[in-house]
Each structure stands twice: as C-alpha cells, then as structure tokens.
Amino acid sequence: MLRMNSPMPYRDASAPISERVEDLLARMTLQEKINQLVQPWNLSLETMLEQFGDEGLGFCYDFWAGDLQKLQQHMVKRSRLGIPVSFVTEALHGGAAGGTIFPMPINQASTWDPALVRRIHQAIAEEARAVDAHLTFSPNLDVHVDPRFGRMEEGWGEDPYLTSVMARAAVEGLQGEVGS
C-alpha cells in the first residue's frame, strides 16, 4: 500500500523501499525505464543532455560523461523524475584514469594471495569513489578455459576454486565484507 503523504512518495527516505520502488515504477514512462538501462557510449556531454535530458539516464562511464557534475545536476534538477545517474568504471586493475595501475586479475591469481587481492581492490574502490564512480564492471567471474577468448586477462584463470576465492576477496575489497 502506497503512502501518499507527499507528492512524490518515491522521494520519501522514511518510506519502505518496496513502496518507494512501486511508486517510482508506476510514475515512469516506458522510455524512462528504457533510459535507466541505456549506457551511452562515446557521446559528448551535450549530446547526452540532448538525448536523455528530459527522461533521465541510468548510468554512464565516468570517462564518457565529461563534466560529471553538470550531467548529474541536469538529471537531478531538470529531468522529469530527478533520478541521479550512476557513474561506472571498469576497475579491473585500477579505479580511476590517472590512478594506480595494478596487475590484471590473471596476474593477481598467480600470487595465490587473496589478502593481497582484497587490499588491491580496497585501493581500487577508494580511487573509484574519488572520481565519483558508483559501480564497477569488476570483478569478472568468468572461468576462462578457452584461450581464444580475447579477454583472458580479465579473469583469474581456469580454476573454478581459485576464481571463487579471488572473486570473493575482490568483492570484499570493493564493497566491504560479504556474508559467509
């Protein structure tokens, strides 16, 4: 049951999340829902504002956004529902352009040291947050067994157990401890 004590219940932080989500989804047009799934690629800030400015934008690579603050302010203040943009970064071996470059996951796996992987990903998370990245496309949990796959370096190799141990350490580093 929705609380209708405010003009936009989805903005009421004291309301249960399920009610806020139900209210927001009921208000969204089909195009606004689609835009929450779109990730612009190689578009200028001006083009993004022109194409998505009124109906919002779900997420955007931090390096394509250009002026992150301008894009965010526009989406929050001028789009119909004011939904903020989530900025994304790869974070496979570093969290920010110009930041620390760590060895790729396949190299990290060769250490057999999940504590080291956790520390690496803690540093990556700090750098990603420093450039306003809200989510990462890391870790890659593929178990890479076919050398023809062109992105073998993004995973921890062909061993499922080692991949699971390193992936857990990476997630703990990126977001904190996970459930056991």
mmCIF file of C-alpha atoms in Angstrom:
data_model
loop_
_atom_site.group_PDB
_atom_site.id
_atom_site.type_symbol
_atom_site.label_atom_id
_atom_site.label_comp_id
_atom_site.label_asym_id
_atom_site.label_seq_id
_atom_site.Cartn_x
_atom_site.Cartn_y
_atom_site.Cartn_z
ATOM 1 C CA MET A 1 0.000 0.000 0.000
ATOM 2 C CA LEU A 2 1.492 3.318 -1.079
ATOM 3 C CA ARG A 3 1.782 6.241 1.290
ATOM 4 C CA MET A 4 0.510 9.281 -0.496
ATOM 5 C CA ASN A 5 1.549 11.844 2.130
ATOM 6 C CA SER A 6 3.904 13.578 -0.279
ATOM 7 C CA PRO A 7 3.555 14.497 -3.943
ATOM 8 C CA MET A 8 6.301 12.012 -4.794
ATOM 9 C CA PRO A 9 6.418 9.129 -2.280
ATOM 10 C CA TYR A 10 9.452 7.615 -4.031
ATOM 11 C CA ARG A 11 11.480 10.549 -2.666
ATOM 12 C CA ASP A 12 10.430 9.888 0.949
ATOM 13 C CA ALA A 13 13.526 8.304 2.525
ATOM 14 C CA SER A 14 11.485 7.222 5.565
ATOM 15 C CA ALA A 15 9.117 5.098 3.436
ATOM 16 C CA PRO A 16 9.854 1.386 2.947
ATOM 17 C CA ILE A 17 11.997 0.741 -0.125
ATOM 18 C CA SER A 18 9.378 -1.536 -1.701
ATOM 19 C CA GLU A 19 6.801 1.280 -1.550
ATOM 20 C CA ARG A 20 9.249 3.781 -2.991
ATOM 21 C CA VAL A 21 10.132 1.437 -5.864
ATOM 22 C CA GLU A 22 6.465 0.681 -6.577
ATOM 23 C CA ASP A 23 5.647 4.389 -6.667
ATOM 24 C CA LEU A 24 8.604 5.287 -8.891
ATOM 25 C CA LEU A 25 7.945 2.493 -11.384
ATOM 26 C CA ALA A 26 4.272 3.490 -11.586
ATOM 27 C CA ARG A 27 5.303 7.061 -12.449
ATOM 28 C CA MET A 28 7.895 6.136 -15.084
ATOM 29 C CA THR A 29 7.096 6.091 -18.777
ATOM 30 C CA LEU A 30 8.340 3.206 -20.894
ATOM 31 C CA GLN A 31 11.061 5.481 -22.336
ATOM 32 C CA GLU A 32 12.228 6.478 -18.842
ATOM 33 C CA LYS A 33 12.503 2.811 -17.888
ATOM 34 C CA ILE A 34 14.471 2.063 -21.052
ATOM 35 C CA ASN A 35 16.791 5.008 -20.361
ATOM 36 C CA GLN A 36 17.643 3.518 -16.965
ATOM 37 C CA LEU A 37 19.128 0.547 -18.855
ATOM 38 C CA VAL A 38 20.956 2.560 -21.513
ATOM 39 C CA GLN A 39 24.656 3.232 -21.306
ATOM 40 C CA PRO A 40 25.737 5.924 -23.749
ATOM 41 C CA TRP A 41 28.978 5.128 -25.484
ATOM 42 C CA ASN A 42 31.274 7.781 -26.897
ATOM 43 C CA LEU A 43 28.727 10.624 -26.761
ATOM 44 C CA SER A 44 29.586 14.192 -25.874
ATOM 45 C CA LEU A 45 28.031 15.746 -22.784
ATOM 46 C CA GLU A 46 25.917 17.989 -24.994
ATOM 47 C CA THR A 47 24.600 15.002 -26.962
ATOM 48 C CA MET A 48 23.797 13.100 -23.755
ATOM 49 C CA LEU A 49 21.894 16.085 -22.372
ATOM 50 C CA GLU A 50 20.017 16.452 -25.651
ATOM 51 C CA GLN A 51 19.124 12.759 -25.948
ATOM 52 C CA PHE A 52 18.453 11.909 -22.286
ATOM 53 C CA GLY A 53 17.997 15.252 -20.542
ATOM 54 C CA ASP A 54 14.230 15.189 -20.104
ATOM 55 C CA GLU A 55 13.737 11.469 -19.461
ATOM 56 C CA GLY A 56 16.824 10.620 -17.416
ATOM 57 C CA LEU A 57 19.774 8.299 -17.794
ATOM 58 C CA GLY A 58 20.591 5.227 -15.715
ATOM 59 C CA PHE A 59 24.344 5.041 -15.884
ATOM 60 C CA CYS A 60 27.328 6.313 -17.773
ATOM 61 C CA TYR A 61 31.020 5.547 -17.948
ATOM 62 C CA ASP A 62 32.809 8.149 -15.861
ATOM 63 C CA PHE A 63 35.250 8.903 -18.685
ATOM 64 C CA TRP A 64 32.484 9.495 -21.272
ATOM 65 C CA ALA A 65 30.495 11.792 -19.027
ATOM 66 C CA GLY A 66 32.940 14.670 -19.373
ATOM 67 C CA ASP A 67 31.665 17.060 -16.732
ATOM 68 C CA LEU A 68 30.127 14.602 -14.260
ATOM 69 C CA GLN A 69 28.750 17.362 -12.044
ATOM 70 C CA LYS A 70 26.985 19.112 -14.923
ATOM 71 C CA LEU A 71 25.441 15.856 -16.137
ATOM 72 C CA GLN A 72 24.370 14.866 -12.623
ATOM 73 C CA GLN A 73 22.920 18.282 -11.786
ATOM 74 C CA HIS A 74 20.948 18.269 -15.012
ATOM 75 C CA MET A 75 19.490 14.807 -14.408
ATOM 76 C CA VAL A 76 18.592 15.523 -10.779
ATOM 77 C CA LYS A 77 17.191 19.018 -11.295
ATOM 78 C CA ARG A 78 15.838 19.042 -14.848
ATOM 79 C CA SER A 79 14.794 15.529 -15.801
ATOM 80 C CA ARG A 80 11.150 14.775 -15.075
ATOM 81 C CA LEU A 81 11.718 12.416 -12.127
ATOM 82 C CA GLY A 82 15.125 13.670 -10.952
ATOM 83 C CA ILE A 83 16.755 10.237 -10.813
ATOM 84 C CA PRO A 84 20.540 10.566 -10.358
ATOM 85 C CA VAL A 85 22.958 8.976 -12.830
ATOM 86 C CA SER A 86 25.195 6.151 -11.603
ATOM 87 C CA PHE A 87 28.718 6.595 -12.906
ATOM 88 C CA VAL A 88 30.562 3.407 -13.856
ATOM 89 C CA THR A 89 34.228 2.461 -14.170
ATOM 90 C CA GLU A 90 35.885 -0.793 -15.275
ATOM 91 C CA ALA A 91 38.089 -1.259 -12.170
ATOM 92 C CA LEU A 92 39.741 -4.487 -13.299
ATOM 93 C CA HIS A 93 43.190 -3.263 -12.365
ATOM 94 C CA GLY A 94 42.630 0.325 -11.257
ATOM 95 C CA GLY A 95 39.819 2.577 -10.172
ATOM 96 C CA ALA A 96 40.404 5.838 -11.966
ATOM 97 C CA ALA A 97 42.017 7.347 -15.021
ATOM 98 C CA GLY A 98 45.393 8.614 -13.882
ATOM 99 C CA GLY A 99 45.245 6.412 -10.772
ATOM 100 C CA THR A 100 47.226 3.389 -9.668
ATOM 101 C CA ILE A 101 47.616 0.604 -12.214
ATOM 102 C CA PHE A 102 47.664 -2.836 -10.599
ATOM 103 C CA PRO A 103 48.372 -6.158 -12.331
ATOM 104 C CA MET A 104 45.430 -7.644 -14.231
ATOM 105 C CA PRO A 105 43.364 -10.320 -12.435
ATOM 106 C CA ILE A 106 45.118 -13.191 -14.241
ATOM 107 C CA ASN A 107 48.386 -11.888 -12.790
ATOM 108 C CA GLN A 108 46.808 -11.393 -9.372
ATOM 109 C CA ALA A 109 45.685 -15.040 -9.471
ATOM 110 C CA SER A 110 49.266 -16.195 -9.892
ATOM 111 C CA THR A 111 50.045 -14.863 -6.398
ATOM 112 C CA TRP A 112 47.558 -17.275 -4.767
ATOM 113 C CA ASP A 113 47.158 -14.487 -2.178
ATOM 114 C CA PRO A 114 43.523 -13.449 -1.576
ATOM 115 C CA ALA A 115 44.590 -10.991 1.138
ATOM 116 C CA LEU A 116 46.684 -9.145 -1.448
ATOM 117 C CA VAL A 117 43.761 -9.159 -3.921
ATOM 118 C CA ARG A 118 41.500 -7.752 -1.186
ATOM 119 C CA ARG A 119 43.965 -4.906 -0.482
ATOM 120 C CA ILE A 120 44.344 -4.162 -4.202
ATOM 121 C CA HIS A 121 40.573 -3.883 -4.582
ATOM 122 C CA GLN A 122 40.256 -1.717 -1.471
ATOM 123 C CA ALA A 123 42.643 0.727 -3.152
ATOM 124 C CA ILE A 124 40.715 0.455 -6.423
ATOM 125 C CA ALA A 125 37.454 1.232 -4.567
ATOM 126 C CA GLU A 126 38.980 4.302 -2.902
ATOM 127 C CA GLU A 127 40.184 5.647 -6.247
ATOM 128 C CA ALA A 128 36.845 4.894 -7.936
ATOM 129 C CA ARG A 129 34.955 6.745 -5.205
ATOM 130 C CA ALA A 130 37.364 9.677 -5.549
ATOM 131 C CA VAL A 131 36.195 10.156 -9.161
ATOM 132 C CA ASP A 132 32.501 9.619 -8.282
ATOM 133 C CA ALA A 133 32.223 6.138 -9.797
ATOM 134 C CA HIS A 134 29.246 4.404 -8.148
ATOM 135 C CA LEU A 135 29.681 0.954 -9.627
ATOM 136 C CA THR A 136 32.333 -1.132 -11.299
ATOM 137 C CA PHE A 137 32.428 -3.746 -14.024
ATOM 138 C CA SER A 138 34.693 -5.799 -11.821
ATOM 139 C CA PRO A 139 35.335 -8.466 -10.761
ATOM 140 C CA ASN A 140 34.925 -10.644 -13.840
ATOM 141 C CA LEU A 141 33.760 -14.041 -12.577
ATOM 142 C CA ASP A 142 34.220 -15.959 -15.832
ATOM 143 C CA VAL A 143 36.221 -19.152 -15.523
ATOM 144 C CA HIS A 144 38.471 -18.795 -18.557
ATOM 145 C CA VAL A 145 39.228 -22.112 -20.171
ATOM 146 C CA ASP A 146 39.352 -21.218 -23.858
ATOM 147 C CA PRO A 147 42.462 -19.226 -24.855
ATOM 148 C CA ARG A 148 40.656 -17.965 -27.959
ATOM 149 C CA PHE A 149 38.594 -15.679 -25.709
ATOM 150 C CA GLY A 150 40.192 -12.296 -26.287
ATOM 151 C CA ARG A 151 39.889 -11.018 -22.732
ATOM 152 C CA MET A 152 41.510 -13.822 -20.729
ATOM 153 C CA GLU A 153 43.451 -11.330 -18.608
ATOM 154 C CA GLU A 154 40.218 -10.039 -17.024
ATOM 155 C CA GLY A 155 39.600 -13.229 -15.037
ATOM 156 C CA TRP A 156 41.560 -15.384 -12.616
ATOM 157 C CA GLY A 157 42.123 -18.294 -14.987
ATOM 158 C CA GLU A 158 40.667 -21.751 -15.497
ATOM 159 C CA ASP A 159 40.388 -22.994 -11.916
ATOM 160 C CA PRO A 160 36.855 -22.511 -10.511
ATOM 161 C CA TYR A 161 38.014 -22.695 -6.896
ATOM 162 C CA LEU A 162 40.797 -20.132 -7.316
ATOM 163 C CA THR A 163 38.417 -17.890 -9.255
ATOM 164 C CA SER A 164 35.858 -18.078 -6.433
ATOM 165 C CA VAL A 165 38.440 -17.302 -3.724
ATOM 166 C CA MET A 166 39.917 -14.365 -5.628
ATOM 167 C CA ALA A 167 36.493 -13.039 -6.639
ATOM 168 C CA ARG A 168 35.346 -13.077 -3.018
ATOM 169 C CA ALA A 169 38.481 -11.203 -1.960
ATOM 170 C CA ALA A 170 37.938 -8.651 -4.744
ATOM 171 C CA VAL A 171 34.301 -8.077 -3.749
ATOM 172 C CA GLU A 172 35.261 -7.717 -0.093
ATOM 173 C CA GLY A 173 37.861 -5.169 -1.112
ATOM 174 C CA LEU A 174 35.486 -3.239 -3.345
ATOM 175 C CA GLN A 175 32.489 -3.103 -1.018
ATOM 176 C CA GLY A 176 33.490 -4.481 2.365
ATOM 177 C CA GLU A 177 32.957 -7.884 3.957
ATOM 178 C CA VAL A 178 30.390 -10.183 2.336
ATOM 179 C CA GLY A 179 28.306 -12.851 4.061
ATOM 180 C CA SER A 180 29.924 -16.230 4.629
#
